[in-house]
JSON list of C-alpha atoms in Angstrom, two decimals:
[
{"chain": "A", "resi": 1, "resn": "UNK", "atom": "CA", "xyz": [-55.10, -34.94, 13.33]},
{"chain": "A", "resi": 2, "resn": "UNK", "atom": "CA", "xyz": [-53.11, -34.16, 16.47]},
{"chain": "A", "resi": 3, "resn": "UNK", "atom": "CA", "xyz": [-51.42, -30.74, 16.71]},
{"chain": "A", "resi": 4, "resn": "UNK", "atom": "CA", "xyz": [-47.73, -30.49, 15.92]},
{"chain": "A", "resi": 5, "resn": "UNK", "atom": "CA", "xyz": [-45.50, -30.46, 18.97]},
{"chain": "A", "resi": 6, "resn": "UNK", "atom": "CA", "xyz": [-42.03, -28.93, 18.94]},
{"chain": "A", "resi": 7, "resn": "UNK", "atom": "CA", "xyz": [-39.11, -30.20, 21.00]},
{"chain": "A", "resi": 8, "resn": "UNK", "atom": "CA", "xyz": [-35.78, -28.63, 21.89]},
{"chain": "A", "resi": 9, "resn": "UNK", "atom": "CA", "xyz": [-32.55, -30.63, 21.38]},
{"chain": "A", "resi": 10, "resn": "UNK", "atom": "CA", "xyz": [-32.17, -30.57, 25.17]},
{"chain": "A", "resi": 11, "resn": "UNK", "atom": "CA", "xyz": [-35.53, -32.31, 25.60]},
{"chain": "A", "resi": 12, "resn": "UNK", "atom": "CA", "xyz": [-34.59, -34.98, 23.07]},
{"chain": "A", "resi": 13, "resn": "UNK", "atom": "CA", "xyz": [-31.24, -35.57, 24.79]},
{"chain": "A", "resi": 14, "resn": "UNK", "atom": "CA", "xyz": [-33.01, -36.54, 28.04]},
{"chain": "A", "resi": 15, "resn": "UNK", "atom": "CA", "xyz": [-34.47, -39.65, 26.37]},
{"chain": "A", "resi": 16, "resn": "UNK", "atom": "CA", "xyz": [-31.21, -41.58, 26.21]},
{"chain": "A", "resi": 17, "resn": "UNK", "atom": "CA", "xyz": [-31.83, -44.96, 27.87]},
{"chain": "A", "resi": 18, "resn": "UNK", "atom": "CA", "xyz": [-32.88, -48.39, 26.63]},
{"chain": "A", "resi": 19, "resn": "UNK", "atom": "CA", "xyz": [-36.27, -47.92, 28.24]},
{"chain": "A", "resi": 20, "resn": "UNK", "atom": "CA", "xyz": [-36.78, -44.45, 26.78]},
{"chain": "A", "resi": 21, "resn": "UNK", "atom": "CA", "xyz": [-34.87, -43.86, 23.56]},
{"chain": "A", "resi": 22, "resn": "UNK", "atom": "CA", "xyz": [-35.48, -40.89, 21.27]},
{"chain": "A", "resi": 23, "resn": "UNK", "atom": "CA", "xyz": [-33.54, -39.57, 18.30]},
{"chain": "A", "resi": 24, "resn": "UNK", "atom": "CA", "xyz": [-34.06, -36.72, 15.87]},
{"chain": "A", "resi": 25, "resn": "UNK", "atom": "CA", "xyz": [-33.33, -36.58, 12.17]},
{"chain": "A", "resi": 26, "resn": "UNK", "atom": "CA", "xyz": [-34.26, -34.36, 9.23]},
{"chain": "A", "resi": 27, "resn": "UNK", "atom": "CA", "xyz": [-36.18, -31.98, 11.48]},
{"chain": "A", "resi": 28, "resn": "UNK", "atom": "CA", "xyz": [-38.38, -34.54, 13.22]},
{"chain": "A", "resi": 29, "resn": "UNK", "atom": "CA", "xyz": [-38.28, -36.32, 16.59]},
{"chain": "A", "resi": 30, "resn": "UNK", "atom": "CA", "xyz": [-38.82, -40.06, 16.93]},
{"chain": "A", "resi": 31, "resn": "UNK", "atom": "CA", "xyz": [-39.44, -42.35, 19.89]},
{"chain": "A", "resi": 32, "resn": "UNK", "atom": "CA", "xyz": [-37.63, -45.58, 19.02]},
{"chain": "A", "resi": 33, "resn": "UNK", "atom": "CA", "xyz": [-38.36, -47.26, 22.36]},
{"chain": "A", "resi": 34, "resn": "UNK", "atom": "CA", "xyz": [-40.84, -49.72, 20.74]},
{"chain": "A", "resi": 35, "resn": "UNK", "atom": "CA", "xyz": [-38.20, -50.63, 18.13]},
{"chain": "A", "resi": 36, "resn": "UNK", "atom": "CA", "xyz": [-35.62, -51.25, 20.86]},
{"chain": "A", "resi": 37, "resn": "UNK", "atom": "CA", "xyz": [-38.08, -53.46, 22.72]},
{"chain": "A", "resi": 38, "resn": "UNK", "atom": "CA", "xyz": [-38.91, -55.40, 19.56]},
{"chain": "A", "resi": 39, "resn": "UNK", "atom": "CA", "xyz": [-35.26, -56.15, 18.79]},
{"chain": "A", "resi": 40, "resn": "UNK", "atom": "CA", "xyz": [-34.06, -56.38, 22.38]},
{"chain": "A", "resi": 41, "resn": "UNK", "atom": "CA", "xyz": [-30.65, -58.03, 22.58]},
{"chain": "A", "resi": 42, "resn": "UNK", "atom": "CA", "xyz": [-29.97, -57.74, 18.84]},
{"chain": "A", "resi": 43, "resn": "UNK", "atom": "CA", "xyz": [-26.47, -56.52, 18.02]},
{"chain": "A", "resi": 44, "resn": "UNK", "atom": "CA", "xyz": [-27.98, -54.45, 15.18]},
{"chain": "A", "resi": 45, "resn": "UNK", "atom": "CA", "xyz": [-29.34, -52.05, 17.80]},
{"chain": "A", "resi": 46, "resn": "UNK", "atom": "CA", "xyz": [-25.84, -50.98, 18.80]},
{"chain": "A", "resi": 47, "resn": "UNK", "atom": "CA", "xyz": [-25.48, -47.95, 16.46]},
{"chain": "A", "resi": 48, "resn": "UNK", "atom": "CA", "xyz": [-28.95, -46.72, 17.44]},
{"chain": "A", "resi": 49, "resn": "UNK", "atom": "CA", "xyz": [-28.31, -47.13, 21.17]},
{"chain": "A", "resi": 50, "resn": "UNK", "atom": "CA", "xyz": [-24.98, -45.28, 20.84]},
{"chain": "A", "resi": 51, "resn": "UNK", "atom": "CA", "xyz": [-26.86, -42.28, 19.41]},
{"chain": "A", "resi": 52, "resn": "UNK", "atom": "CA", "xyz": [-29.73, -42.26, 21.93]},
{"chain": "A", "resi": 53, "resn": "UNK", "atom": "CA", "xyz": [-30.94, -38.71, 22.55]},
{"chain": "A", "resi": 54, "resn": "UNK", "atom": "CA", "xyz": [-28.93, -37.30, 19.65]},
{"chain": "A", "resi": 55, "resn": "UNK", "atom": "CA", "xyz": [-29.56, -35.95, 16.17]},
{"chain": "A", "resi": 56, "resn": "UNK", "atom": "CA", "xyz": [-28.69, -38.47, 13.44]},
{"chain": "A", "resi": 57, "resn": "UNK", "atom": "CA", "xyz": [-29.54, -36.39, 10.38]},
{"chain": "A", "resi": 58, "resn": "UNK", "atom": "CA", "xyz": [-26.04, -37.10, 9.04]},
{"chain": "A", "resi": 59, "resn": "UNK", "atom": "CA", "xyz": [-27.13, -40.72, 8.49]},
{"chain": "A", "resi": 60, "resn": "UNK", "atom": "CA", "xyz": [-29.61, -39.62, 5.82]},
{"chain": "A", "resi": 61, "resn": "UNK", "atom": "CA", "xyz": [-29.81, -38.09, 2.37]},
{"chain": "A", "resi": 62, "resn": "UNK", "atom": "CA", "xyz": [-32.01, -34.98, 2.84]},
{"chain": "A", "resi": 63, "resn": "UNK", "atom": "CA", "xyz": [-33.39, -35.31, -0.71]},
{"chain": "A", "resi": 64, "resn": "UNK", "atom": "CA", "xyz": [-34.46, -38.96, -0.63]},
{"chain": "A", "resi": 65, "resn": "UNK", "atom": "CA", "xyz": [-34.90, -39.10, 3.16]},
{"chain": "A", "resi": 66, "resn": "UNK", "atom": "CA", "xyz": [-33.28, -42.52, 2.96]},
{"chain": "A", "resi": 67, "resn": "UNK", "atom": "CA", "xyz": [-30.01, -43.78, 4.46]},
{"chain": "A", "resi": 68, "resn": "UNK", "atom": "CA", "xyz": [-26.94, -42.44, 2.68]},
{"chain": "A", "resi": 69, "resn": "UNK", "atom": "CA", "xyz": [-25.50, -44.76, 0.03]},
{"chain": "A", "resi": 70, "resn": "UNK", "atom": "CA", "xyz": [-22.08, -45.37, -1.49]},
{"chain": "A", "resi": 71, "resn": "UNK", "atom": "CA", "xyz": [-20.47, -47.55, -4.12]},
{"chain": "A", "resi": 72, "resn": "UNK", "atom": "CA", "xyz": [-19.03, -50.64, -2.47]},
{"chain": "A", "resi": 73, "resn": "UNK", "atom": "CA", "xyz": [-15.37, -50.90, -3.64]},
{"chain": "A", "resi": 74, "resn": "UNK", "atom": "CA", "xyz": [-15.45, -54.69, -3.69]},
{"chain": "A", "resi": 75, "resn": "UNK", "atom": "CA", "xyz": [-18.74, -55.40, -5.45]},
{"chain": "A", "resi": 76, "resn": "UNK", "atom": "CA", "xyz": [-19.22, -52.12, -7.29]},
{"chain": "A", "resi": 77, "resn": "UNK", "atom": "CA", "xyz": [-22.85, -52.09, -6.07]},
{"chain": "A", "resi": 78, "resn": "UNK", "atom": "CA", "xyz": [-24.75, -49.23, -4.43]},
{"chain": "A", "resi": 79, "resn": "UNK", "atom": "CA", "xyz": [-25.12, -49.99, -0.73]},
{"chain": "A", "resi": 80, "resn": "UNK", "atom": "CA", "xyz": [-26.18, -48.19, 2.42]},
{"chain": "A", "resi": 81, "resn": "UNK", "atom": "CA", "xyz": [-23.40, -46.18, 4.02]},
{"chain": "A", "resi": 82, "resn": "UNK", "atom": "CA", "xyz": [-23.28, -47.06, 7.73]},
{"chain": "A", "resi": 83, "resn": "UNK", "atom": "CA", "xyz": [-19.85, -46.13, 9.13]},
{"chain": "A", "resi": 84, "resn": "UNK", "atom": "CA", "xyz": [-21.03, -46.86, 12.70]},
{"chain": "A", "resi": 85, "resn": "UNK", "atom": "CA", "xyz": [-21.97, -50.38, 11.65]},
{"chain": "A", "resi": 86, "resn": "UNK", "atom": "CA", "xyz": [-25.02, -52.01, 10.14]},
{"chain": "A", "resi": 87, "resn": "UNK", "atom": "CA", "xyz": [-28.25, -51.46, 12.10]},
{"chain": "A", "resi": 88, "resn": "UNK", "atom": "CA", "xyz": [-31.84, -52.72, 12.21]},
{"chain": "A", "resi": 89, "resn": "UNK", "atom": "CA", "xyz": [-33.55, -53.02, 8.78]},
{"chain": "A", "resi": 90, "resn": "UNK", "atom": "CA", "xyz": [-30.34, -52.39, 6.85]},
{"chain": "A", "resi": 91, "resn": "UNK", "atom": "CA", "xyz": [-29.65, -55.39, 4.59]},
{"chain": "A", "resi": 92, "resn": "UNK", "atom": "CA", "xyz": [-26.40, -57.32, 4.98]},
{"chain": "A", "resi": 93, "resn": "UNK", "atom": "CA", "xyz": [-23.60, -56.61, 2.47]},
{"chain": "A", "resi": 94, "resn": "UNK", "atom": "CA", "xyz": [-23.97, -60.06, 0.94]},
{"chain": "A", "resi": 95, "resn": "UNK", "atom": "CA", "xyz": [-26.95, -62.43, 0.51]},
{"chain": "A", "resi": 96, "resn": "UNK", "atom": "CA", "xyz": [-27.72, -64.40, 3.69]},
{"chain": "A", "resi": 97, "resn": "UNK", "atom": "CA", "xyz": [-30.30, -67.00, 4.61]},
{"chain": "A", "resi": 98, "resn": "UNK", "atom": "CA", "xyz": [-30.91, -65.58, 8.09]},
{"chain": "A", "resi": 99, "resn": "UNK", "atom": "CA", "xyz": [-32.16, -62.17, 6.93]},
{"chain": "A", "resi": 100, "resn": "UNK", "atom": "CA", "xyz": [-35.57, -61.39, 5.46]},
{"chain": "A", "resi": 101, "resn": "UNK", "atom": "CA", "xyz": [-37.05, -58.14, 4.18]},
{"chain": "A", "resi": 102, "resn": "UNK", "atom": "CA", "xyz": [-40.69, -58.87, 4.97]},
{"chain": "A", "resi": 103, "resn": "UNK", "atom": "CA", "xyz": [-40.79, -56.34, 7.83]},
{"chain": "A", "resi": 104, "resn": "UNK", "atom": "CA", "xyz": [-42.59, -53.73, 5.72]},
{"chain": "A", "resi": 105, "resn": "UNK", "atom": "CA", "xyz": [-41.36, -50.17, 6.09]},
{"chain": "A", "resi": 106, "resn": "UNK", "atom": "CA", "xyz": [-37.89, -49.68, 7.61]},
{"chain": "A", "resi": 107, "resn": "UNK", "atom": "CA", "xyz": [-38.05, -47.83, 10.91]},
{"chain": "A", "resi": 108, "resn": "UNK", "atom": "CA", "xyz": [-36.70, -44.58, 9.47]},
{"chain": "A", "resi": 109, "resn": "UNK", "atom": "CA", "xyz": [-39.69, -44.40, 7.09]},
{"chain": "A", "resi": 110, "resn": "UNK", "atom": "CA", "xyz": [-42.29, -45.51, 9.63]},
{"chain": "A", "resi": 111, "resn": "UNK", "atom": "CA", "xyz": [-44.37, -42.61, 10.94]},
{"chain": "A", "resi": 112, "resn": "UNK", "atom": "CA", "xyz": [-45.58, -44.57, 13.96]},
{"chain": "A", "resi": 113, "resn": "UNK", "atom": "CA", "xyz": [-42.38, -43.56, 15.78]},
{"chain": "A", "resi": 114, "resn": "UNK", "atom": "CA", "xyz": [-42.79, -39.85, 15.07]},
{"chain": "A", "resi": 115, "resn": "UNK", "atom": "CA", "xyz": [-43.63, -37.72, 18.12]},
{"chain": "A", "resi": 116, "resn": "UNK", "atom": "CA", "xyz": [-43.06, -34.18, 16.86]},
{"chain": "A", "resi": 117, "resn": "UNK", "atom": "CA", "xyz": [-40.73, -31.70, 15.22]},
{"chain": "A", "resi": 118, "resn": "UNK", "atom": "CA", "xyz": [-37.27, -30.55, 16.26]},
{"chain": "A", "resi": 119, "resn": "UNK", "atom": "CA", "xyz": [-37.08, -26.81, 16.76]},
{"chain": "A", "resi": 120, "resn": "UNK", "atom": "CA", "xyz": [-34.93, -25.06, 14.16]},
{"chain": "A", "resi": 121, "resn": "UNK", "atom": "CA", "xyz": [-34.05, -22.39, 16.72]},
{"chain": "A", "resi": 122, "resn": "UNK", "atom": "CA", "xyz": [-34.57, -22.34, 20.47]},
{"chain": "A", "resi": 123, "resn": "UNK", "atom": "CA", "xyz": [-34.39, -19.25, 22.62]},
{"chain": "A", "resi": 124, "resn": "UNK", "atom": "CA", "xyz": [-34.37, -18.30, 26.29]},
{"chain": "A", "resi": 125, "resn": "UNK", "atom": "CA", "xyz": [-36.91, -16.01, 27.89]},
{"chain": "A", "resi": 126, "resn": "UNK", "atom": "CA", "xyz": [-37.51, -14.82, 31.44]},
{"chain": "A", "resi": 127, "resn": "UNK", "atom": "CA", "xyz": [-41.00, -15.14, 32.90]},
{"chain": "A", "resi": 128, "resn": "UNK", "atom": "CA", "xyz": [-41.63, -12.85, 35.87]},
{"chain": "A", "resi": 129, "resn": "UNK", "atom": "CA", "xyz": [-44.58, -13.40, 38.18]},
{"chain": "A", "resi": 130, "resn": "UNK", "atom": "CA", "xyz": [-45.44, -9.90, 39.40]},
{"chain": "A", "resi": 131, "resn": "UNK", "atom": "CA", "xyz": [-47.60, -11.33, 42.20]},
{"chain": "A", "resi": 132, "resn": "UNK", "atom": "CA", "xyz": [-44.82, -13.34, 43.84]},
{"chain": "A", "resi": 133, "resn": "UNK", "atom": "CA", "xyz": [-41.76, -11.64, 42.26]},
{"chain": "A", "resi": 134, "resn": "UNK", "atom": "CA", "xyz": [-40.52, -15.05, 41.14]},
{"chain": "A", "resi": 135, "resn": "UNK", "atom": "CA", "xyz": [-38.47, -15.15, 37.95]},
{"chain": "A", "resi": 136, "resn": "UNK", "atom": "CA", "xyz": [-37.99, -18.25, 35.82]},
{"chain": "A", "resi": 137, "resn": "UNK", "atom": "CA", "xyz": [-35.70, -18.73, 32.84]},
{"chain": "A", "resi": 138, "resn": "UNK", "atom": "CA", "xyz": [-37.22, -20.96, 30.18]},
{"chain": "A", "resi": 139, "resn": "UNK", "atom": "CA", "xyz": [-35.83, -22.45, 26.97]},
{"chain": "A", "resi": 140, "resn": "UNK", "atom": "CA", "xyz": [-38.57, -22.47, 24.35]},
{"chain": "A", "resi": 141, "resn": "UNK", "atom": "CA", "xyz": [-38.95, -23.24, 20.66]},
{"chain": "A", "resi": 142, "resn": "UNK", "atom": "CA", "xyz": [-39.13, -20.18, 18.42]},
{"chain": "A", "resi": 143, "resn": "UNK", "atom": "CA", "xyz": [-41.99, -21.84, 16.51]},
{"chain": "A", "resi": 144, "resn": "UNK", "atom": "CA", "xyz": [-44.20, -22.16, 19.60]},
{"chain": "A", "resi": 145, "resn": "UNK", "atom": "CA", "xyz": [-47.16, -19.93, 20.39]},
{"chain": "A", "resi": 146, "resn": "UNK", "atom": "CA", "xyz": [-47.52, -18.28, 23.79]},
{"chain": "A", "resi": 147, "resn": "UNK", "atom": "CA", "xyz": [-50.17, -20.88, 24.67]},
{"chain": "A", "resi": 148, "resn": "UNK", "atom": "CA", "xyz": [-47.61, -23.62, 24.07]},
{"chain": "A", "resi": 149, "resn": "UNK", "atom": "CA", "xyz": [-45.02, -21.74, 26.11]},
{"chain": "A", "resi": 150, "resn": "UNK", "atom": "CA", "xyz": [-47.64, -21.47, 28.87]},
{"chain": "A", "resi": 151, "resn": "UNK", "atom": "CA", "xyz": [-47.83, -25.28, 28.87]},
{"chain": "A", "resi": 152, "resn": "UNK", "atom": "CA", "xyz": [-44.08, -25.43, 29.44]},
{"chain": "A", "resi": 153, "resn": "UNK", "atom": "CA", "xyz": [-44.36, -22.95, 32.30]},
{"chain": "A", "resi": 154, "resn": "UNK", "atom": "CA", "xyz": [-47.06, -24.93, 34.13]},
{"chain": "A", "resi": 155, "resn": "UNK", "atom": "CA", "xyz": [-44.42, -27.01, 35.90]},
{"chain": "A", "resi": 156, "resn": "UNK", "atom": "CA", "xyz": [-43.38, -23.85, 37.74]},
{"chain": "A", "resi": 157, "resn": "UNK", "atom": "CA", "xyz": [-46.86, -22.35, 38.20]},
{"chain": "A", "resi": 158, "resn": "UNK", "atom": "CA", "xyz": [-49.92, -24.58, 37.80]},
{"chain": "A", "resi": 159, "resn": "UNK", "atom": "CA", "xyz": [-52.13, -21.46, 37.79]},
{"chain": "A", "resi": 160, "resn": "UNK", "atom": "CA", "xyz": [-50.35, -19.80, 34.87]},
{"chain": "A", "resi": 161, "resn": "UNK", "atom": "CA", "xyz": [-53.61, -19.52, 32.92]},
{"chain": "A", "resi": 162, "resn": "UNK", "atom": "CA", "xyz": [-54.96, -17.23, 35.64]},
{"chain": "A", "resi": 163, "resn": "UNK", "atom": "CA", "xyz": [-52.51, -14.50, 34.64]},
{"chain": "A", "resi": 164, "resn": "UNK", "atom": "CA", "xyz": [-52.42, -11.91, 31.87]},
{"chain": "A", "resi": 165, "resn": "UNK", "atom": "CA", "xyz": [-49.16, -12.21, 29.95]},
{"chain": "A", "resi": 166, "resn": "UNK", "atom": "CA", "xyz": [-47.55, -8.90, 28.99]},
{"chain": "A", "resi": 167, "resn": "UNK", "atom": "CA", "xyz": [-44.35, -7.61, 27.40]},
{"chain": "A", "resi": 168, "resn": "UNK", "atom": "CA", "xyz": [-43.45, -3.94, 27.81]},
{"chain": "A", "resi": 169, "resn": "UNK", "atom": "CA", "xyz": [-46.90, -3.40, 29.37]},
{"chain": "A", "resi": 170, "resn": "UNK", "atom": "CA", "xyz": [-48.66, -4.69, 26.22]},
{"chain": "A", "resi": 171, "resn": "UNK", "atom": "CA", "xyz": [-51.01, -7.70, 26.40]},
{"chain": "A", "resi": 172, "resn": "UNK", "atom": "CA", "xyz": [-49.66, -10.63, 24.41]},
{"chain": "A", "resi": 173, "resn": "UNK", "atom": "CA", "xyz": [-51.66, -12.60, 21.86]},
{"chain": "A", "resi": 174, "resn": "UNK", "atom": "CA", "xyz": [-51.42, -16.12, 23.25]},
{"chain": "A", "resi": 175, "resn": "UNK", "atom": "CA", "xyz": [-52.18, -17.66, 19.85]},
{"chain": "A", "resi": 176, "resn": "UNK", "atom": "CA", "xyz": [-49.07, -16.11, 18.27]},
{"chain": "A", "resi": 177, "resn": "UNK", "atom": "CA", "xyz": [-45.34, -16.72, 18.58]},
{"chain": "A", "resi": 178, "resn": "UNK", "atom": "CA", "xyz": [-42.89, -14.53, 20.48]},
{"chain": "A", "resi": 179, "resn": "UNK", "atom": "CA", "xyz": [-41.62, -12.99, 17.24]},
{"chain": "A", "resi": 180, "resn": "UNK", "atom": "CA", "xyz": [-45.17, -12.30, 16.03]},
{"chain": "A", "resi": 181, "resn": "UNK", "atom": "CA", "xyz": [-45.83, -10.55, 19.36]},
{"chain": "A", "resi": 182, "resn": "UNK", "atom": "CA", "xyz": [-42.93, -8.18, 18.79]},
{"chain": "A", "resi": 183, "resn": "UNK", "atom": "CA", "xyz": [-40.47, -10.01, 21.06]},
{"chain": "A", "resi": 184, "resn": "UNK", "atom": "CA", "xyz": [-37.34, -10.43, 18.89]},
{"chain": "A", "resi": 185, "resn": "UNK", "atom": "CA", "xyz": [-34.73, -13.13, 19.31]},
{"chain": "A", "resi": 186, "resn": "UNK", "atom": "CA", "xyz": [-31.56, -11.29, 20.37]},
{"chain": "A", "resi": 187, "resn": "UNK", "atom": "CA", "xyz": [-29.25, -14.30, 20.84]},
{"chain": "A", "resi": 188, "resn": "UNK", "atom": "CA", "xyz": [-27.01, -13.26, 17.94]},
{"chain": "A", "resi": 189, "resn": "UNK", "atom": "CA", "xyz": [-26.70, -9.74, 19.33]},
{"chain": "A", "resi": 190, "resn": "UNK", "atom": "CA", "xyz": [-25.82, -11.12, 22.76]},
{"chain": "A", "resi": 191, "resn": "UNK", "atom": "CA", "xyz": [-23.14, -13.32, 21.20]},
{"chain": "A", "resi": 192, "resn": "UNK", "atom": "CA", "xyz": [-21.63, -10.51, 19.11]},
{"chain": "A", "resi": 193, "resn": "UNK", "atom": "CA", "xyz": [-21.55, -8.06, 22.03]},
{"chain": "A", "resi": 194, "resn": "UNK", "atom": "CA", "xyz": [-20.62, -10.73, 24.61]},
{"chain": "A", "resi": 195, "resn": "UNK", "atom": "CA", "xyz": [-23.58, -9.84, 26.80]},
{"chain": "A", "resi": 196, "resn": "UNK", "atom": "CA", "xyz": [-24.89, -12.28, 29.39]},
{"chain": "A", "resi": 197, "resn": "UNK", "atom": "CA", "xyz": [-28.02, -13.84, 27.91]},
{"chain": "A", "resi": 198, "resn": "UNK", "atom": "CA", "xyz": [-29.31, -14.83, 31.35]},
{"chain": "A", "resi": 199, "resn": "UNK", "atom": "CA", "xyz": [-29.30, -11.20, 32.49]},
{"chain": "A", "resi": 200, "resn": "UNK", "atom": "CA", "xyz": [-30.55, -9.47, 29.35]},
{"chain": "A", "resi": 201, "resn": "UNK", "atom": "CA", "xyz": [-32.89, -11.93, 27.61]},
{"chain": "A", "resi": 202, "resn": "UNK", "atom": "CA", "xyz": [-36.41, -10.73, 26.87]},
{"chain": "A", "resi": 203, "resn": "UNK", "atom": "CA", "xyz": [-38.87, -10.92, 29.75]},
{"chain": "A", "resi": 204, "resn": "UNK", "atom": "CA", "xyz": [-42.60, -11.60, 29.97]},
{"chain": "A", "resi": 205, "resn": "UNK", "atom": "CA", "xyz": [-44.48, -10.28, 32.98]},
{"chain": "A", "resi": 206, "resn": "UNK", "atom": "CA", "xyz": [-47.45, -12.14, 34.43]},
{"chain": "A", "resi": 207, "resn": "UNK", "atom": "CA", "xyz": [-50.27, -10.21, 36.12]},
{"chain": "A", "resi": 208, "resn": "UNK", "atom": "CA", "xyz": [-52.72, -12.14, 38.27]},
{"chain": "A", "resi": 209, "resn": "UNK", "atom": "CA", "xyz": [-56.37, -11.99, 37.14]},
{"chain": "A", "resi": 210, "resn": "UNK", "atom": "CA", "xyz": [-57.87, -13.05, 40.49]},
{"chain": "A", "resi": 211, "resn": "UNK", "atom": "CA", "xyz": [-59.71, -16.02, 38.92]},
{"chain": "A", "resi": 212, "resn": "UNK", "atom": "CA", "xyz": [-57.74, -19.03, 40.10]},
{"chain": "A", "resi": 213, "resn": "UNK", "atom": "CA", "xyz": [-57.43, -21.57, 37.31]},
{"chain": "A", "resi": 214, "resn": "UNK", "atom": "CA", "xyz": [-55.41, -24.78, 37.30]},
{"chain": "A", "resi": 215, "resn": "UNK", "atom": "CA", "xyz": [-54.54, -26.70, 34.12]}
]
């Protein structure tokens, strides 16, 4: 079983093209690129393409995890509610000979498209390299451990594992989250006091261990 990976809404929003299409809904992130390739050119892809890189939780009933339904005023039958238009795997409003339901699971119930979880709350931190005096702001998921945050930071410093990570001169437990390490999320306080988050967000200091490691 592969470990759970968290994504920020910003990361999801970057996957917004026909060749790389992600969406999020009900707390999970899905890569629908294979679905788009399978139904390439089909007009039923239009609502999905229009929402590429966005959260579409409002399409679903959080209890049933199925598409929202409504009572059709003409037929009096329960039907899927798709105000943006019918999309792939949603049956037509009336019986048709050119539509079959032998595709198995509809895409919104198919776990093969799932790539991870959407962070409930993201936060910004500052990572300061005491060896080079470089400072980097980083948006991270509040659910992530320091080891997972280290993976995010590797793009800025490929030797990040060769440093001891500290906050207020205390060594951090890399297997725990920021909150569990005593680094509170102060975004609400910044908002209420109108303080600049970029200037006052919590910082983590990196101290070089002199054992060059590259991940």
